[in-house]
Short mmCIF file of C-alpha atoms and ligand atoms in Angstrom, two decimals:
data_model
loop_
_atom_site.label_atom_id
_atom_site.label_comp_id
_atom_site.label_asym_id
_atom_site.label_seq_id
_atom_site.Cartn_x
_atom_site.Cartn_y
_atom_site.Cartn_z
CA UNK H 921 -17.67 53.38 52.25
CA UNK H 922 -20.50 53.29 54.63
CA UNK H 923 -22.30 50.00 55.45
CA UNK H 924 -25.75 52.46 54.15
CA UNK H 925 -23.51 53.05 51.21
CA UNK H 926 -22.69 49.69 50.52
CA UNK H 927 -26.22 48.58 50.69
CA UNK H 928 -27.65 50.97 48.48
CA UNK H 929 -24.88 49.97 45.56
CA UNK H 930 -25.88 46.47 46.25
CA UNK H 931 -29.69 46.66 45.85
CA UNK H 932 -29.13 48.32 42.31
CA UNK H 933 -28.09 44.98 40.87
CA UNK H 934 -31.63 43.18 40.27
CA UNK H 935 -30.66 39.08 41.50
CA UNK H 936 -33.73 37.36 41.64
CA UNK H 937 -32.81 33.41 41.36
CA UNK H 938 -35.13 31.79 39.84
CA UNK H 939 -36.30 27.91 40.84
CA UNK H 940 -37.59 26.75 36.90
CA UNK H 941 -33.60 27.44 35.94
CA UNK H 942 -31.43 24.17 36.21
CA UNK H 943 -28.00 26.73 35.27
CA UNK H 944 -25.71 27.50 38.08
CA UNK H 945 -26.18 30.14 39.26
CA UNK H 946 -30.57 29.87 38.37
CA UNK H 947 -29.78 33.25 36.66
CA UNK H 948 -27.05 35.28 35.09
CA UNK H 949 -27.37 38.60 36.44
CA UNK H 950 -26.40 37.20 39.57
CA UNK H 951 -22.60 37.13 38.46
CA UNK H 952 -23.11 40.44 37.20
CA UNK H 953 -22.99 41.42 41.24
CA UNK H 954 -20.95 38.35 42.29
CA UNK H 955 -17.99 40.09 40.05
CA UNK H 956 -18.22 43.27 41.57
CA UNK H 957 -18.31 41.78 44.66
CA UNK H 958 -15.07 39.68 44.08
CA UNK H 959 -13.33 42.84 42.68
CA UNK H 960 -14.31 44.76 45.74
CA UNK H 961 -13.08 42.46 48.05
CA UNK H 962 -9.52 42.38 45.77
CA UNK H 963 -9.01 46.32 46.19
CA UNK H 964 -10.12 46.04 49.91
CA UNK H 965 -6.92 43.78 50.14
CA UNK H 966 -8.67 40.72 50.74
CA UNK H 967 -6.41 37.28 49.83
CA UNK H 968 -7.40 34.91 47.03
CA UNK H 969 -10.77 37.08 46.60
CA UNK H 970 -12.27 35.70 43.41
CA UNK H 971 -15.69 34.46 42.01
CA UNK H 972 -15.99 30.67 40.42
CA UNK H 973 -17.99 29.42 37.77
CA UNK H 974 -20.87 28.96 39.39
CA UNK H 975 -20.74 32.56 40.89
CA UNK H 976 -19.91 31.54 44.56
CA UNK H 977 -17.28 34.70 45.65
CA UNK H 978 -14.65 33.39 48.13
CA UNK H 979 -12.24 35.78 50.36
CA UNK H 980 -9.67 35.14 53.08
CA UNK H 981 -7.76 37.28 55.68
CA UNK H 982 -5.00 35.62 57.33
CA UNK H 983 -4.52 36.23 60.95
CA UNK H 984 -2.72 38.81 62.79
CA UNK H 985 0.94 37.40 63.35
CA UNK H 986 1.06 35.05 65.98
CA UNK H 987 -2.47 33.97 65.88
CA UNK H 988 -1.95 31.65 62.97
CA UNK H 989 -3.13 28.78 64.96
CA UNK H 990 -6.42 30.43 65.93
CA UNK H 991 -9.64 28.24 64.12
CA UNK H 992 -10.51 30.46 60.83
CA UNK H 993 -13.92 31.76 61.35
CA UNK H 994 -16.31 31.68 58.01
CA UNK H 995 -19.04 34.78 57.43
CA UNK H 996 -21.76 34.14 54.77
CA UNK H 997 -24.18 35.60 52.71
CA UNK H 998 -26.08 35.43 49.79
CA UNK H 999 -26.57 37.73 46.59
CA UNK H 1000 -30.03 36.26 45.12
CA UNK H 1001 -33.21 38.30 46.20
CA UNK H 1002 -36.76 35.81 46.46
CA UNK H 1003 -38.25 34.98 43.15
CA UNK H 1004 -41.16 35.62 45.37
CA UNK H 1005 -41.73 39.59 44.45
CA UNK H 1006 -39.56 41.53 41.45
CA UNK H 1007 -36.00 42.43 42.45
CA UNK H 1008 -35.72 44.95 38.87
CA UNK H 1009 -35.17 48.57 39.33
CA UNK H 1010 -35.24 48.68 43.34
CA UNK H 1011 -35.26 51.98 44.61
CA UNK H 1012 -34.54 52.79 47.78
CA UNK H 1013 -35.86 55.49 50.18
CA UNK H 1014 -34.05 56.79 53.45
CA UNK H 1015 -37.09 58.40 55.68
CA UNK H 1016 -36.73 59.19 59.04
CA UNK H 1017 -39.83 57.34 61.08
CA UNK H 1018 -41.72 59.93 62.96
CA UNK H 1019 -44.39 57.29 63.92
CA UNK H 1020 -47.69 56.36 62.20
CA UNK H 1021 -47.53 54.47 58.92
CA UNK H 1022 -44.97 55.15 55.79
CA UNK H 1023 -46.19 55.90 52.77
CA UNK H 1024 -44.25 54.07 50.16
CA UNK H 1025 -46.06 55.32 47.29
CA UNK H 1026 -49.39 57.24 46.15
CA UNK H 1027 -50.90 53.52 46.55
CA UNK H 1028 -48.90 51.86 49.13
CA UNK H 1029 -47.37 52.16 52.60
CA UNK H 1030 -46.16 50.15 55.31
CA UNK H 1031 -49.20 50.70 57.73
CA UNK H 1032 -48.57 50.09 61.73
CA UNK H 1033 -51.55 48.25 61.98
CA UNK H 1034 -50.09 45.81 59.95
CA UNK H 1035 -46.61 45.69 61.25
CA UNK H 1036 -46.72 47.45 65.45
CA UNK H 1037 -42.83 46.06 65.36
CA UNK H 1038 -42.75 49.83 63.32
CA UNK H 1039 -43.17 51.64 66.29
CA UNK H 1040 -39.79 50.19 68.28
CA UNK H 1041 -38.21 52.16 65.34
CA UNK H 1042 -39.62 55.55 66.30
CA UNK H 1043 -37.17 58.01 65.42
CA UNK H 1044 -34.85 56.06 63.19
CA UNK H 1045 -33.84 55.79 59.87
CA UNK H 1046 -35.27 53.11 57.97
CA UNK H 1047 -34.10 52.60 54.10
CA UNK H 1048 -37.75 51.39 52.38
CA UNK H 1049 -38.63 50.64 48.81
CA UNK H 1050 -40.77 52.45 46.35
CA UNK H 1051 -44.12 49.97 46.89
CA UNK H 1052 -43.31 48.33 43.51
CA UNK H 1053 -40.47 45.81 44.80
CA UNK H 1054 -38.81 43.60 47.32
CA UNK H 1055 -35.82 45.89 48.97
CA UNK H 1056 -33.34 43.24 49.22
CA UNK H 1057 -32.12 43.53 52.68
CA UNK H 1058 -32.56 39.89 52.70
CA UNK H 1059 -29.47 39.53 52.09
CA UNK H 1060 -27.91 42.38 50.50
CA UNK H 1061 -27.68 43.92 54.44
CA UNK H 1062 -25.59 40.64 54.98
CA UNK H 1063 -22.97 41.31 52.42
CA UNK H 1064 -22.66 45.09 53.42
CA UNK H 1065 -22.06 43.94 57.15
CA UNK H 1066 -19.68 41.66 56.39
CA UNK H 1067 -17.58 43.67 53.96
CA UNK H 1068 -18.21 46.74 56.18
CA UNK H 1069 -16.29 44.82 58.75
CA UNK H 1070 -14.04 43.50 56.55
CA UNK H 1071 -13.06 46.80 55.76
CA UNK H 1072 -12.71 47.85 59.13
CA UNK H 1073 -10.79 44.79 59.64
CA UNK H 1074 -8.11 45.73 57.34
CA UNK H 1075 -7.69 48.73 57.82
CA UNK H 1076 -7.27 48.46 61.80
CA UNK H 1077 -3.82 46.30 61.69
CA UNK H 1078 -3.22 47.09 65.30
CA UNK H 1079 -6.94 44.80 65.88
CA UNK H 1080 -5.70 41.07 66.24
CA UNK H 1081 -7.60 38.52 64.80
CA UNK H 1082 -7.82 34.86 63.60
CA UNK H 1083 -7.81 33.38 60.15
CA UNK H 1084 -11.23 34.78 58.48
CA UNK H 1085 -13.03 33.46 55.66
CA UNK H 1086 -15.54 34.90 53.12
CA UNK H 1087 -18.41 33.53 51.33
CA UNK H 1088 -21.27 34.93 49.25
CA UNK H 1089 -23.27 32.31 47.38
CA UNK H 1090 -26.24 32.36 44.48
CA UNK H 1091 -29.50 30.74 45.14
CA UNK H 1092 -30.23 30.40 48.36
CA UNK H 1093 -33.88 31.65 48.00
CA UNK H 1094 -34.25 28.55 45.54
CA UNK H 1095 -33.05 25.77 48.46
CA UNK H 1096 -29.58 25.36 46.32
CA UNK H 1097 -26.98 28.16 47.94
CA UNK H 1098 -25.27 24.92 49.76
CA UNK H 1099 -25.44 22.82 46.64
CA UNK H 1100 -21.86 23.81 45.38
CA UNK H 1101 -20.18 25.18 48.25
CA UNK H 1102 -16.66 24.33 48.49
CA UNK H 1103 -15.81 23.19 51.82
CA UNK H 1104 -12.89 22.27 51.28
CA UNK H 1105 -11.53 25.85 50.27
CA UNK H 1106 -13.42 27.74 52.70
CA UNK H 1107 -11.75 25.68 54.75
CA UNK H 1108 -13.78 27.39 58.16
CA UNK H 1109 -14.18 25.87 62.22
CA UNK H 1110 -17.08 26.95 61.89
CA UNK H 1111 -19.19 29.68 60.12
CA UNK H 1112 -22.08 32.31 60.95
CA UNK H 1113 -24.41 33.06 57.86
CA UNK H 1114 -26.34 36.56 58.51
CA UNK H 1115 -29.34 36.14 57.18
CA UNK H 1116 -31.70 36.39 59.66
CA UNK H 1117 -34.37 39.26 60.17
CA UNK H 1118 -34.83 41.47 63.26
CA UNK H 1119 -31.80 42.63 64.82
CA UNK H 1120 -30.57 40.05 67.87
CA UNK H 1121 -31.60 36.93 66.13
CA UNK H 1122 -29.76 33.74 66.56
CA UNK H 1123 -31.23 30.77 65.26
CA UNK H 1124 -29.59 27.38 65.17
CA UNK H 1125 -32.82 25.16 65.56
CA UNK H 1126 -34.71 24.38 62.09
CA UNK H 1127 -36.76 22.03 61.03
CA UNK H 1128 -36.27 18.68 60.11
CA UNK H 1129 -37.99 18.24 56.15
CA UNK H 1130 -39.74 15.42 54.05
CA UNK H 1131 -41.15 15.64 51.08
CA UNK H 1132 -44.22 12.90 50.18
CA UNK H 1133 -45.49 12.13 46.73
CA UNK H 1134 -48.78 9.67 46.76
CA UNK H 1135 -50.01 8.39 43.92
CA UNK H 1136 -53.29 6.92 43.94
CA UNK H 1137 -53.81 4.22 40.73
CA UNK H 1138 -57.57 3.88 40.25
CA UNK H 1139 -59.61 1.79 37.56
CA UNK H 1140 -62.09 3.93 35.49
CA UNK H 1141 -65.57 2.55 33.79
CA UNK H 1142 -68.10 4.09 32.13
CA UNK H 1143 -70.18 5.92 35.51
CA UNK H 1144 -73.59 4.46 33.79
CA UNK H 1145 -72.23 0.81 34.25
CA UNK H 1146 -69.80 1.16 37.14
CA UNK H 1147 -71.32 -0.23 40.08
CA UNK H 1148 -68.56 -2.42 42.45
CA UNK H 1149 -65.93 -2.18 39.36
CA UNK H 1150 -65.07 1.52 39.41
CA UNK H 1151 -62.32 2.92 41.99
CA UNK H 1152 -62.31 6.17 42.06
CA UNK H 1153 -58.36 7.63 42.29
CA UNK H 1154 -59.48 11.52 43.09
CA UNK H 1155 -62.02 10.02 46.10
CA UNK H 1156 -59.44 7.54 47.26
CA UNK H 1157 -56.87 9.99 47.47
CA UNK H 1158 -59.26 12.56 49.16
CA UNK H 1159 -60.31 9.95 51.56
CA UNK H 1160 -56.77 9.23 52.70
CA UNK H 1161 -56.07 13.62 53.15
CA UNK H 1162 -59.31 13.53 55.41
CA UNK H 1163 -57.15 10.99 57.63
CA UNK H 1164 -54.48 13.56 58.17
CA UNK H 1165 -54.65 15.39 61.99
CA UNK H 1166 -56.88 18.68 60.91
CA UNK H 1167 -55.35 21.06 63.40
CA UNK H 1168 -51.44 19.73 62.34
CA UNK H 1169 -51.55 22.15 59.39
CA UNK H 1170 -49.33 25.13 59.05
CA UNK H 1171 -52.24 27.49 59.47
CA UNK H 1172 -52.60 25.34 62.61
CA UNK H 1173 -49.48 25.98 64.08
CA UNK H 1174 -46.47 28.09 65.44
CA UNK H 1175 -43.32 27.70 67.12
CA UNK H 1176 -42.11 23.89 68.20
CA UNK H 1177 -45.08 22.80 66.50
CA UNK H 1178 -44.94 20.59 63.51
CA UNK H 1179 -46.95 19.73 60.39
CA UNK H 1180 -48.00 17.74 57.65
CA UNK H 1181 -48.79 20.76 54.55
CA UNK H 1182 -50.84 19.41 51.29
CA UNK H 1183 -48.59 21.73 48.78
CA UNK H 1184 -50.99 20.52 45.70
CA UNK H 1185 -53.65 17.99 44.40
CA UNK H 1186 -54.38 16.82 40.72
CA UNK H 1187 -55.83 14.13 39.70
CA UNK H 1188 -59.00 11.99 37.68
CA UNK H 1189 -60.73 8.80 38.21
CA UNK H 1190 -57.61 6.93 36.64
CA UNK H 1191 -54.95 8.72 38.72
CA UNK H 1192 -54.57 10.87 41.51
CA UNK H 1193 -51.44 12.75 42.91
CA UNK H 1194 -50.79 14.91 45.98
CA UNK H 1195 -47.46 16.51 47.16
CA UNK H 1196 -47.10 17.05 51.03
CA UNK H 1197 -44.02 18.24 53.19
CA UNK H 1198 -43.93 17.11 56.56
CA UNK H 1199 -41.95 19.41 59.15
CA UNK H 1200 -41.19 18.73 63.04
CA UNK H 1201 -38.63 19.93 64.88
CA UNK H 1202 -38.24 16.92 66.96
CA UNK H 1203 -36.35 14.33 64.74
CA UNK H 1204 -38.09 11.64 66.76
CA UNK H 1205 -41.65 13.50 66.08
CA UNK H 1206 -39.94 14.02 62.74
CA UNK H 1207 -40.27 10.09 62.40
CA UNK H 1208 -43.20 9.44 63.40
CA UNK H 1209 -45.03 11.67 61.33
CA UNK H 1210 -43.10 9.67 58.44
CA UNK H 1211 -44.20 6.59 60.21
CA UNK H 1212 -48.16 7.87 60.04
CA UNK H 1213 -47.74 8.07 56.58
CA UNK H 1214 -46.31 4.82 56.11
CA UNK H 1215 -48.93 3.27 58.27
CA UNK H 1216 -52.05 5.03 56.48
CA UNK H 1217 -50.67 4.04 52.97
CA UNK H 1218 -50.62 0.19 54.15
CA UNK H 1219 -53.87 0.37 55.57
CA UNK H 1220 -55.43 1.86 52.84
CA UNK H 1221 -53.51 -0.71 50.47
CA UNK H 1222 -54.94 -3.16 52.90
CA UNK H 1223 -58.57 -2.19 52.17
CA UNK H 1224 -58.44 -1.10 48.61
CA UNK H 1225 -55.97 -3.74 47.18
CA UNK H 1226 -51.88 -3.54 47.16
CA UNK H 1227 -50.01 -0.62 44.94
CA UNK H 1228 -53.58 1.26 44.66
CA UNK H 1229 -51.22 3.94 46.88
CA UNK H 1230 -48.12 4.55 45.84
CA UNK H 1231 -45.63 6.24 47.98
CA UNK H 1232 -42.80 8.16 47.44
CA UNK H 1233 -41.00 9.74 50.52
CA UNK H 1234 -37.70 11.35 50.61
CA UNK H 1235 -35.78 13.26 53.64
CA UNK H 1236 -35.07 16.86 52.31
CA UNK H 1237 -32.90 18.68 55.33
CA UNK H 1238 -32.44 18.33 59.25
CA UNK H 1239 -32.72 20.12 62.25
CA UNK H 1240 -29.17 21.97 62.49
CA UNK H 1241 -29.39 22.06 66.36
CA UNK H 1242 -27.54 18.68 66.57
CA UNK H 1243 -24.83 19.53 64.91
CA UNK H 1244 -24.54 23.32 66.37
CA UNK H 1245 -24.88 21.52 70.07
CA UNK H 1246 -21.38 19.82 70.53
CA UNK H 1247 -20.34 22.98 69.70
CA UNK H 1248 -22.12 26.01 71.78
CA UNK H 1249 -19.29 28.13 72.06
CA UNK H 1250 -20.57 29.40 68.63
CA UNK H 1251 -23.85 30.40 69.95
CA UNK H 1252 -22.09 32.01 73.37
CA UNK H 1253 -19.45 34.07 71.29
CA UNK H 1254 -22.52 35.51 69.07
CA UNK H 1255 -24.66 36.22 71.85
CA UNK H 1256 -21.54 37.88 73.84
CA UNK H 1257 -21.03 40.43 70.56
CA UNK H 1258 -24.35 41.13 70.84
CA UNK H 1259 -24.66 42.16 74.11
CA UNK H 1260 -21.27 44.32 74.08
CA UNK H 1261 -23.05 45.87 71.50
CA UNK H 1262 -25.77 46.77 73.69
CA UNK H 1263 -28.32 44.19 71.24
CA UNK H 1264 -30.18 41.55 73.06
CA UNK H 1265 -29.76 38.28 71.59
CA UNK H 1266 -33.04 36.43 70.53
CA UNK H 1267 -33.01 32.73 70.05
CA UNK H 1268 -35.39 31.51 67.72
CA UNK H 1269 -36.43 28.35 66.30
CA UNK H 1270 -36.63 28.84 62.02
CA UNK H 1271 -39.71 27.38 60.65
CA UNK H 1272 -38.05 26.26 57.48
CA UNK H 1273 -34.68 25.38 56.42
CA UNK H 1274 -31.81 27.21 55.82
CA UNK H 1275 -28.09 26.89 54.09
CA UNK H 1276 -26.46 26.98 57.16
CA UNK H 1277 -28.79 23.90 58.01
CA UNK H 1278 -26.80 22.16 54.79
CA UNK H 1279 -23.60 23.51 55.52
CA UNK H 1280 -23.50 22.22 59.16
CA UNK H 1281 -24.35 18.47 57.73
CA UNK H 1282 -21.72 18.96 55.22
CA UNK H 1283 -19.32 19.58 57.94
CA UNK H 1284 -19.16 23.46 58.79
CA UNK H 1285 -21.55 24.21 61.92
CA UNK H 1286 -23.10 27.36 60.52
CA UNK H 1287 -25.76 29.24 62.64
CA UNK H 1288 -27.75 32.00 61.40
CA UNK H 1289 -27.84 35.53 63.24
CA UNK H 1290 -29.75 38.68 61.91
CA UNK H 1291 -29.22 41.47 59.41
CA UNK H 1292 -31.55 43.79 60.81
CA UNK H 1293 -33.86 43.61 58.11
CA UNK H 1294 -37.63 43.33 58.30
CA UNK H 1295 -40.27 42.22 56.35
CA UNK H 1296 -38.68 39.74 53.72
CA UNK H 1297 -39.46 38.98 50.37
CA UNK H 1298 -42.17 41.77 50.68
CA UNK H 1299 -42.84 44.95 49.22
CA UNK H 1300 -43.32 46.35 52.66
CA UNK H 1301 -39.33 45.07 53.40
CA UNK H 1302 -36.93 47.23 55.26
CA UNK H 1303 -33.93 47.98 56.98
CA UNK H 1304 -33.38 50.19 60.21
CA UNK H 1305 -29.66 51.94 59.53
CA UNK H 1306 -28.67 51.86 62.89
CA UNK H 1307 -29.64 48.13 62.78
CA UNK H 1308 -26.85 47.45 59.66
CA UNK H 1309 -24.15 49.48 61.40
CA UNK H 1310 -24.84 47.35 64.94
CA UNK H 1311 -24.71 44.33 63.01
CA UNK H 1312 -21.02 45.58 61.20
CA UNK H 1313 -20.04 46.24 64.58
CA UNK H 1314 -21.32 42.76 66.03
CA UNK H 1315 -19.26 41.05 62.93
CA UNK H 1316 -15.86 42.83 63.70
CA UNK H 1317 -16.38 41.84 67.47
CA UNK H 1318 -17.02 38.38 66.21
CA UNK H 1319 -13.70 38.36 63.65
CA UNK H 1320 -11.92 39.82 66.92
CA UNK H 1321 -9.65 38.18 69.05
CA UNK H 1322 -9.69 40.10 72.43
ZN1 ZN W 2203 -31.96 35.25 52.96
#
């Protein structure tokens, strides 16, 4: 099978996750593709392929003989689609790009204006959807390069290689792919997840995460007969978001830059609430902006009376780049497939998280690198072909022991 051919097959199963569900995986249908998965690894000849109860699919390939010793290298991917835009009845398109914008439907098309990055693609296939869903490159494109290679793999004997692992999670689009990843089994050096968008991305810098939750405790009287008695929780708390930095907002910033993002207010005269992540790339800006919080809180508290703000402030994720950095030979190898590939490797910094964040605090440094795919959790998603069988290529160079 084709990696095209692979992909296609793969998009048909609809795997949204979906972040209200507390099952693992978030929904069923995911297993539905996780199984096929597993048995498609089993005919491919692939050792100990299987999927566990919570729908994480496993594989190994033991190295070529002699290079038992060699570190097993991990590959990773994930089978949810965003909750973000409907993953049901995906239909895929294969048009040839002769320039100008696409039209996906009678209603819909992916206009240049919107996205130039179209016209790099000028003469190419690209598979698109029908306007009326996400296409699911993101990160169906990752499992079809990584079993494409697989393949290839296997049925190249004379190619030596090291131990190779396999993993395609659930849930990843919901925060909880790393959640119960099995370490242990996997049992990888280190790991690559591909996951990433435009082909020739590497990213191993992401940012470090806290949530806040303030609570504001006010008193409430009658308006009529509140003078110097009432304290007012919703003009407290509103006082105390007028103290963040204005231009440290997301819509405020790119790149290295960092933020403090107010996700959502509610509140009355009694009791106010807002929920803010804060997000730096620089753990020691990272604490600060923790520390600005802390400091605002107390000197609010200090003017308004103790516990009238409460706060709540947890770490969710850090940058990966510390734990990637003792080891950079993972970074070099990627960028040296690349480029014997003819693709020119793009470090970039994520402006989020990702599982390969997790996994490289739990113990298995896990960069990301790209599927090819454009245009994520989007209607207007797609996938260059050429860029899926590059990627396959860049995989089996990666697996390879020259
Ligand atoms: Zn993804």
């Amino acid at each position: 099978m084709t990696v095209t051919e692979r992909f296609l097959k793969y998009v048909s199963f609809d795997t949204s996750s979906d972040e209200e569900s507390e099952t693992t995986p978030s929904t069923a249908k995911q297993k539905i593709l996780g199984e096929y998965l597993a048995k498609e690894l089993c005919e491919m000849g692939v050792e100990n392929a299987h999927m566990d109860s919570d729908g994480y699919v496993y594989g190994f390939i033991p190295a070529s003989k002699g290079l038992e010793n060699e570190p097993r290298i991990g590959f990773i991917a994930h089978m949810d689609t965003s909750p973000a835009v409907s993953g049901e009845n995906v239909r895929p398109k294969i048009v040839k790009y002769e320039g100008g914008d696409i039209p996906l439907s009678e209603t819909v098309s992916i206009k240049l204006s919107d996205y130039p990055i179209l016209a790099d693609y000028l003469g190419e296939e690209l598979i698109v959807t029908d306007g009326n869903t996400l296409l699911g490159a993101d990160d169906k494109a990752g499992i079809a390069e990584i079993f494409s290679a697989v393949e290839y793999i296997i049925n190249n004997p004379d190619v030596k290689h090291g131990p190779i692992a396999i993993a395609i999670t659930p849930d990843e689009e919901i925060g909880r792919g790393a959640d119960k990843f099995d370490i242990e089994k996997f049992s990888a050096a280190w790991g690559y997840t591909i996951d990433g968008g435009e082909l020739g991305e590497i990213e191993y810098e992401n940012f470090n995460g806290a949530s806040v939750r303030l609570t504001v405790n006010g008193i409430n009287i009658h308006p009529g007969s509140a003078k110097n008695k009432m304290k007012n929780a919703a003009l407290l708390l509103s006082e105390f978001i007028s103290m963040l930095p204005e231009s440290e907002t997301p819509a405020h910033t790119e790149g290295y830059e960092g933020f403090y993002h107010v996700c959502d207010i509610s509140g009355n005269e009694s009791k106010a609430v807002v929920n803010i992540i804060i997000r730096d790339h620089d753990r020691e800006k990272f604490e600060n902006r923790k520390k600005f919080i802390e400091n605002l809180v107390s000197y609010l508290n200090g003017v308004y009376g103790e516990g009238t703000f409460v706060l709540d402030m947890a770490d969710s994720y850090y940058n990966m780049k510390e734990k990637i950095l003792p080891h950079m030979h993972i970074i070099d190898s990627a960028k040296e497939a690349m480029e014997k590939n003819g693709v020119t490797p793009k470090v970039v910094a994520i402006r989020g998280g990702t599982d390969g964040a997790r996994l490289s605090f739990m113990g298995l440094p896990c960069p990301n690198l790209s599927t090819g795919g454009i245009n994520f959790h989007s209607i207007h998603e797609f996938i260059p072909v050429k860029s899926m069988e590059k990627m396959t290529e860049v995989i089996i160079i990666l697996m390879c022991k020259d």
